[in-house]
């Protein structure tokens, strides 16, 4: 798998998720088998570039390359400036967000709303390419299948984006109107893949090795992207990789491994966000990690009352150790792809 000059170790990507795929989470997924990770989106609004949130989102220290930064906005000039700003700070690939369904991205209709204004969408792509191409930085783009069932224009746009010079296209198999509800469809992704020469990445509802195999076969996509199913379950990448390569299932992680992976992630997380906000934002990762496990919901509620990182880690260690007395390995979990509110909130930020 290749994006411009960058070779990737495999064709299994972790999806950009605002508020989730920060540098510690991306590194965790990469370590556990994801071949590529795009950062959470960075706004094109200059006045926010020095905010704590944006600078945390732009933290790539120690991250394996290629460093890919997603930008979002509605103004072609501002997006081009944002691209240059991020390339100057180490981005090796720029990804344009035309997939976020939230009403407010950058205080305006951005994200997937751009798919409804094809002229503006193309203007943005051309402006970003005009600054990235001379710097040798490939530009990729992530979009949905269209605005609504009646307005599924992904194929038409994809052809224009490819002709303009986009290096790779990711398609989430839902319309903007669907938000995160209903099921992703893969016909549009298959049609785009069949029509384009550049790599096409299939995304949406991939939550098991079997689903990954089926989506790959159905769409003939060059790569797969997994989002919500990796929350609390970052080993899904090695499980999918192994299954695609051998047709066999890897055993689930041992309880001890899951505990250690999670605790290591928490320390990395506190390191990026600091004690107070790190302790608070770690709660969602802990909640996802125990989701679906016996007693997990009670633990999640209890953990939300703890007010220091030390107490969090200690409680988590004890909980997993107790769980490990009756279970050698984690039971296979089902992903709960029901995070519409969370995604809307995160995208609006
Ligand atoms: C919490 C959350 C935040 C998201 N933030 C972004 C984002 O910043 N940029 C983007 O292109 N997509 C974003 N998405 C969409 C995901 O990248 C992905 O397309 C979507 O979740 C479908 O894939 P999945 O079914 O594997 O989760 C977000 C999704 C979630 C759940």
XYZ file of C-alpha atoms and ligand atoms in Angstrom:
380
model
C 0.000 0.000 0.000
C 1.419 3.329 -1.095
C 0.332 6.952 -0.595
C 2.443 9.075 -2.908
C 6.060 8.327 -1.928
C 5.065 6.701 1.386
C 4.917 2.919 1.704
C 2.638 1.625 4.436
C 3.219 -1.627 6.309
C -0.319 -2.835 5.622
C -3.682 -1.730 4.289
C -5.540 -1.491 7.588
C -6.132 2.046 8.817
C -7.436 3.555 12.011
C -10.116 6.160 11.214
C -9.664 9.769 12.262
C -11.967 10.364 15.244
C -11.961 13.782 16.864
C -11.575 13.433 20.622
C -10.343 9.848 20.256
C -7.478 9.392 17.804
C -5.010 11.615 19.559
C -1.325 10.760 19.383
C -1.378 8.164 22.218
C -4.334 6.321 20.694
C -2.860 6.413 17.190
C 0.403 5.000 18.490
C -1.447 2.296 20.361
C -3.328 1.241 17.213
C -0.157 1.327 15.131
C 1.611 -0.867 17.684
C -1.255 -3.338 17.578
C -1.370 -3.720 13.821
C -2.813 -0.619 12.141
C -0.667 0.335 9.165
C -1.694 3.978 9.055
C -3.351 6.579 11.249
C -4.692 10.009 10.354
C -4.827 12.645 13.063
C -8.033 14.169 14.377
C -9.048 17.062 12.210
C -7.405 20.428 12.686
C -9.424 23.550 12.015
C -8.520 25.911 9.181
C -9.269 28.852 11.486
C -5.960 30.543 12.170
C -7.064 32.129 15.428
C -7.440 28.626 16.904
C -4.070 27.243 15.808
C -2.396 28.197 19.041
C -5.214 26.962 21.245
C -4.382 24.152 23.622
C -6.772 21.826 21.817
C -5.298 22.415 18.368
C -1.728 22.187 19.577
C -2.497 18.895 21.314
C -4.069 17.660 18.102
C -0.898 18.610 16.266
C 1.314 16.596 18.644
C 3.147 13.906 16.690
C 6.134 13.342 18.964
C 7.564 9.876 18.549
C 4.877 8.868 16.074
C 5.892 6.525 13.264
C 5.530 8.154 9.855
C 4.024 9.044 7.577
C 2.485 11.842 9.642
C -0.956 12.556 8.227
C -2.970 15.576 9.331
C -6.620 16.070 8.524
C -7.818 19.604 7.908
C -11.379 20.892 7.938
C -13.023 24.110 6.853
C -15.097 25.784 4.174
C -12.789 28.369 2.656
C -10.311 27.249 -0.018
C -7.706 29.898 0.850
C -7.879 29.161 4.562
C -7.604 25.433 3.967
C -4.560 25.964 1.751
C -2.988 28.059 4.522
C -3.830 25.374 7.074
C -2.176 22.787 4.838
C 1.029 24.830 4.624
C 0.983 25.484 8.376
C 0.754 21.762 9.098
C 3.316 20.747 6.475
C 5.718 23.270 8.035
C 5.110 21.479 11.340
C 5.866 18.026 10.013
C 2.769 16.765 8.184
C 3.812 14.444 5.351
C 0.289 13.842 4.076
C -2.663 16.236 4.171
C -6.161 14.778 4.366
C -9.200 16.927 3.607
C -12.306 16.257 5.695
C -15.497 16.009 3.636
C -17.022 13.398 5.877
C -17.995 14.968 9.163
C -21.778 15.234 9.500
C -21.835 17.778 12.343
C -23.719 20.997 11.761
C -20.927 23.137 13.017
C -17.406 22.505 11.883
C -15.494 25.742 12.004
C -18.787 27.532 12.777
C -20.074 26.763 9.315
C -21.370 23.916 7.261
C -18.157 22.066 6.504
C -17.239 18.382 6.473
C -19.729 16.391 4.435
C -21.779 19.526 3.722
C -19.119 20.385 1.160
C -20.256 17.436 -0.935
C -23.407 19.396 -1.658
C -21.465 22.242 -3.208
C -19.380 20.457 -5.809
C -17.809 23.626 -7.209
C -16.585 24.670 -3.751
C -15.424 21.127 -2.960
C -13.299 21.112 -6.111
C -12.037 24.635 -5.460
C -10.848 23.494 -2.021
C -9.140 20.417 -3.413
C -7.356 22.441 -6.080
C -6.230 25.107 -3.598
C -4.814 22.549 -1.177
C -3.128 20.627 -3.992
C -1.605 23.833 -5.338
C 0.333 24.356 -2.096
C 1.050 20.704 -1.275
C 2.226 19.428 -4.672
C 5.273 21.742 -4.878
C 6.215 20.614 -1.360
C 6.007 16.945 -2.367
C 3.127 16.314 0.036
C 0.318 14.032 -1.184
C -3.250 15.183 -0.535
C -5.913 12.641 0.340
C -9.595 13.118 1.053
C -12.266 11.470 3.153
C -15.929 11.751 2.281
C -19.297 10.083 2.610
C -21.428 8.593 -0.173
C -23.289 11.884 -0.552
C -25.603 14.294 1.191
C -28.690 12.057 1.207
C -29.991 8.904 -0.456
C -31.260 11.051 -3.323
C -28.001 12.968 -3.596
C -25.326 10.285 -3.623
C -22.685 12.030 -5.692
C -19.543 10.352 -4.331
C -18.736 8.775 -7.695
C -19.007 12.050 -9.639
C -16.920 13.909 -7.075
C -14.376 11.093 -6.824
C -13.647 11.303 -10.543
C -13.138 15.066 -10.316
C -10.901 14.727 -7.262
C -8.787 12.086 -8.959
C -8.416 14.222 -12.082
C -7.357 17.154 -9.867
C -4.579 15.084 -8.277
C -5.888 13.580 -5.041
C -3.643 10.643 -4.052
C -6.126 8.492 -2.126
C -9.808 8.585 -1.331
C -11.587 7.175 1.722
C -15.329 6.650 1.619
C -17.518 6.138 4.662
C -20.502 4.207 3.298
C -23.161 6.504 4.716
C -24.793 9.688 3.551
C -24.530 12.880 5.566
C -28.238 12.593 6.384
C -27.681 9.213 8.046
C -25.213 10.597 10.572
C -23.998 7.401 12.238
C -27.365 5.642 12.093
C -28.529 2.844 9.842
C -26.096 0.612 8.074
C -23.166 1.545 5.901
C -23.596 0.482 2.270
C -20.725 -0.673 0.132
C -22.173 -0.413 -3.400
C -21.084 3.198 -3.759
C -17.605 2.362 -2.495
C -17.378 -0.520 -4.984
C -18.494 1.768 -7.817
C -15.903 4.403 -6.896
C -13.164 1.789 -6.643
C -14.070 0.369 -10.057
C -13.918 3.817 -11.656
C -10.685 5.142 -10.132
C -7.006 4.311 -10.504
C -5.907 5.873 -7.182
C -6.214 3.846 -3.949
C -9.724 3.750 -2.487
C -10.288 3.004 1.197
C -13.534 1.437 2.431
C -14.918 2.615 5.763
C -18.049 2.092 7.822
C -19.217 -0.553 10.311
C -16.189 -2.826 9.979
C -16.132 -4.437 13.407
C -14.849 -7.993 12.987
C -12.377 -9.981 10.902
C -15.243 -11.536 8.923
C -16.790 -8.160 8.169
C -13.396 -6.898 7.042
C -13.019 -9.851 4.676
C -16.528 -9.343 3.281
C -16.163 -5.583 2.755
C -12.830 -6.100 1.058
C -14.265 -8.752 -1.263
C -17.394 -6.725 -2.023
C -15.724 -3.391 -2.717
C -12.340 -4.569 -4.001
C -10.990 -1.598 -2.019
C -7.251 -1.080 -1.639
C -7.480 -0.642 2.136
C -9.916 -0.781 5.036
C -10.454 1.846 7.728
C -11.787 1.008 11.180
C -13.085 3.600 13.637
C -15.501 2.858 16.463
C -14.703 -0.844 16.670
C -11.147 0.057 17.704
C -12.345 2.050 20.709
C -11.306 0.048 23.763
C -10.289 -2.758 21.430
C -7.191 -1.580 19.571
C -6.032 -5.185 19.023
C -8.757 -5.479 16.384
C -6.097 -4.465 13.844
C -3.870 -7.459 14.483
C -6.940 -9.716 14.646
C -8.185 -8.505 11.265
C -4.699 -8.586 9.737
C -4.133 -12.143 10.884
C -7.518 -13.308 9.669
C -7.099 -11.692 6.254
C -3.668 -13.262 5.867
C -4.463 -16.769 7.144
C -8.251 -17.226 7.325
C -7.805 -18.093 10.998
C -8.682 -16.246 14.173
C -6.034 -15.004 16.559
C -6.969 -15.758 20.153
C -8.387 -12.751 22.031
C -5.808 -10.948 24.194
C -5.188 -12.349 27.639
C -6.722 -10.335 30.449
C -3.201 -9.502 31.643
C -2.200 -8.179 28.234
C -5.356 -6.077 27.919
C -4.694 -4.633 31.399
C -1.095 -3.776 30.582
C -1.916 -2.288 27.181
C -4.630 -0.143 28.685
C -2.524 1.082 31.594
C 0.336 1.978 29.287
C -2.106 3.888 27.099
C -3.451 5.742 30.142
C 0.009 6.923 31.180
C 0.664 8.143 27.666
C -2.737 9.871 27.697
C -2.077 11.650 31.030
C 1.291 12.711 29.647
C -0.365 14.512 26.729
C -3.311 16.087 28.569
C -1.964 16.603 32.092
C -3.480 15.320 35.314
C -6.925 16.906 35.446
C -8.065 16.912 31.870
C -6.168 13.667 31.211
C -7.929 11.923 34.069
C -11.304 13.136 32.798
C -10.797 12.320 29.123
C -9.313 8.912 30.008
C -12.709 7.877 31.362
C -14.139 7.301 27.919
C -11.240 5.028 26.940
C -11.658 3.032 30.169
C -15.415 2.820 29.589
C -14.849 1.437 26.091
C -12.286 -1.062 27.369
C -14.703 -2.650 29.847
C -17.758 -2.288 27.606
C -19.574 -5.580 27.213
C -17.497 -7.321 29.893
C -19.317 -8.838 32.888
C -19.507 -6.136 35.570
C -18.009 -3.595 33.154
C -20.900 -1.157 33.356
C -20.795 -1.030 37.183
C -17.066 -0.509 37.072
C -17.425 2.283 34.510
C -19.871 4.112 36.807
C -17.607 3.666 39.805
C -14.558 4.776 37.857
C -16.334 7.997 36.865
C -16.379 8.978 40.554
C -12.597 8.697 40.926
C -10.826 12.005 40.783
C -7.159 11.261 40.189
C -5.143 9.419 37.574
C -3.491 7.331 40.273
C -6.857 6.120 41.585
C -7.995 5.410 38.034
C -4.982 3.241 37.262
C -5.195 1.442 40.586
C -8.924 0.715 40.168
C -8.402 -0.498 36.654
C -5.544 -2.755 37.649
C -7.570 -4.254 40.481
C -10.620 -4.722 38.277
C -8.681 -6.530 35.560
C -6.788 -8.633 38.110
C -10.052 -9.761 39.629
C -11.501 -10.448 36.203
C -8.356 -12.421 35.378
C -9.044 -14.809 38.269
C -12.001 -16.257 36.389
C -11.011 -15.521 32.780
C -7.757 -16.226 31.016
C -8.627 -14.179 27.938
C -11.073 -11.441 27.089
C -14.301 -12.791 25.668
C -14.917 -11.708 22.075
C -16.702 -8.369 22.360
C -19.163 -6.792 20.000
C -18.528 -3.227 18.996
C -21.208 -0.755 19.983
C -21.350 1.554 17.003
C -23.746 3.948 18.639
C -21.703 7.045 19.211
C -23.634 9.565 17.177
C -23.870 12.152 19.933
C -20.228 11.749 20.815
C -19.181 12.050 17.172
C -21.304 15.124 16.574
C -19.907 16.807 19.620
C -16.339 15.901 18.735
C -16.671 17.020 15.114
C -18.171 20.337 16.136
C -15.141 21.098 18.250
C -16.146 10.159 17.899
C -15.965 10.256 16.412
C -15.237 11.297 15.879
C -15.039 11.391 14.491
N -14.243 12.393 13.995
C -13.929 12.407 12.672
C -12.991 13.346 12.154
O -12.430 14.181 12.862
N -12.731 13.296 10.823
C -13.327 12.380 9.980
O -13.053 12.381 8.771
N -14.205 11.474 10.460
C -14.503 11.453 11.774
N -15.339 10.478 12.267
C -15.857 9.441 11.350
C -14.937 8.199 11.335
O -13.676 8.520 10.796
C -15.558 7.075 10.484
O -15.730 7.539 9.174
C -16.909 6.617 11.026
O -16.885 6.450 12.436
C -17.351 5.300 10.368
O -16.414 4.271 10.602
P -16.666 3.126 11.749
O -18.016 2.532 11.473
O -15.537 2.175 11.571
O -16.666 3.847 13.062
C -15.591 10.401 13.631
C -16.337 9.357 14.188
C -16.527 9.252 15.559
C -17.317 8.096 16.116
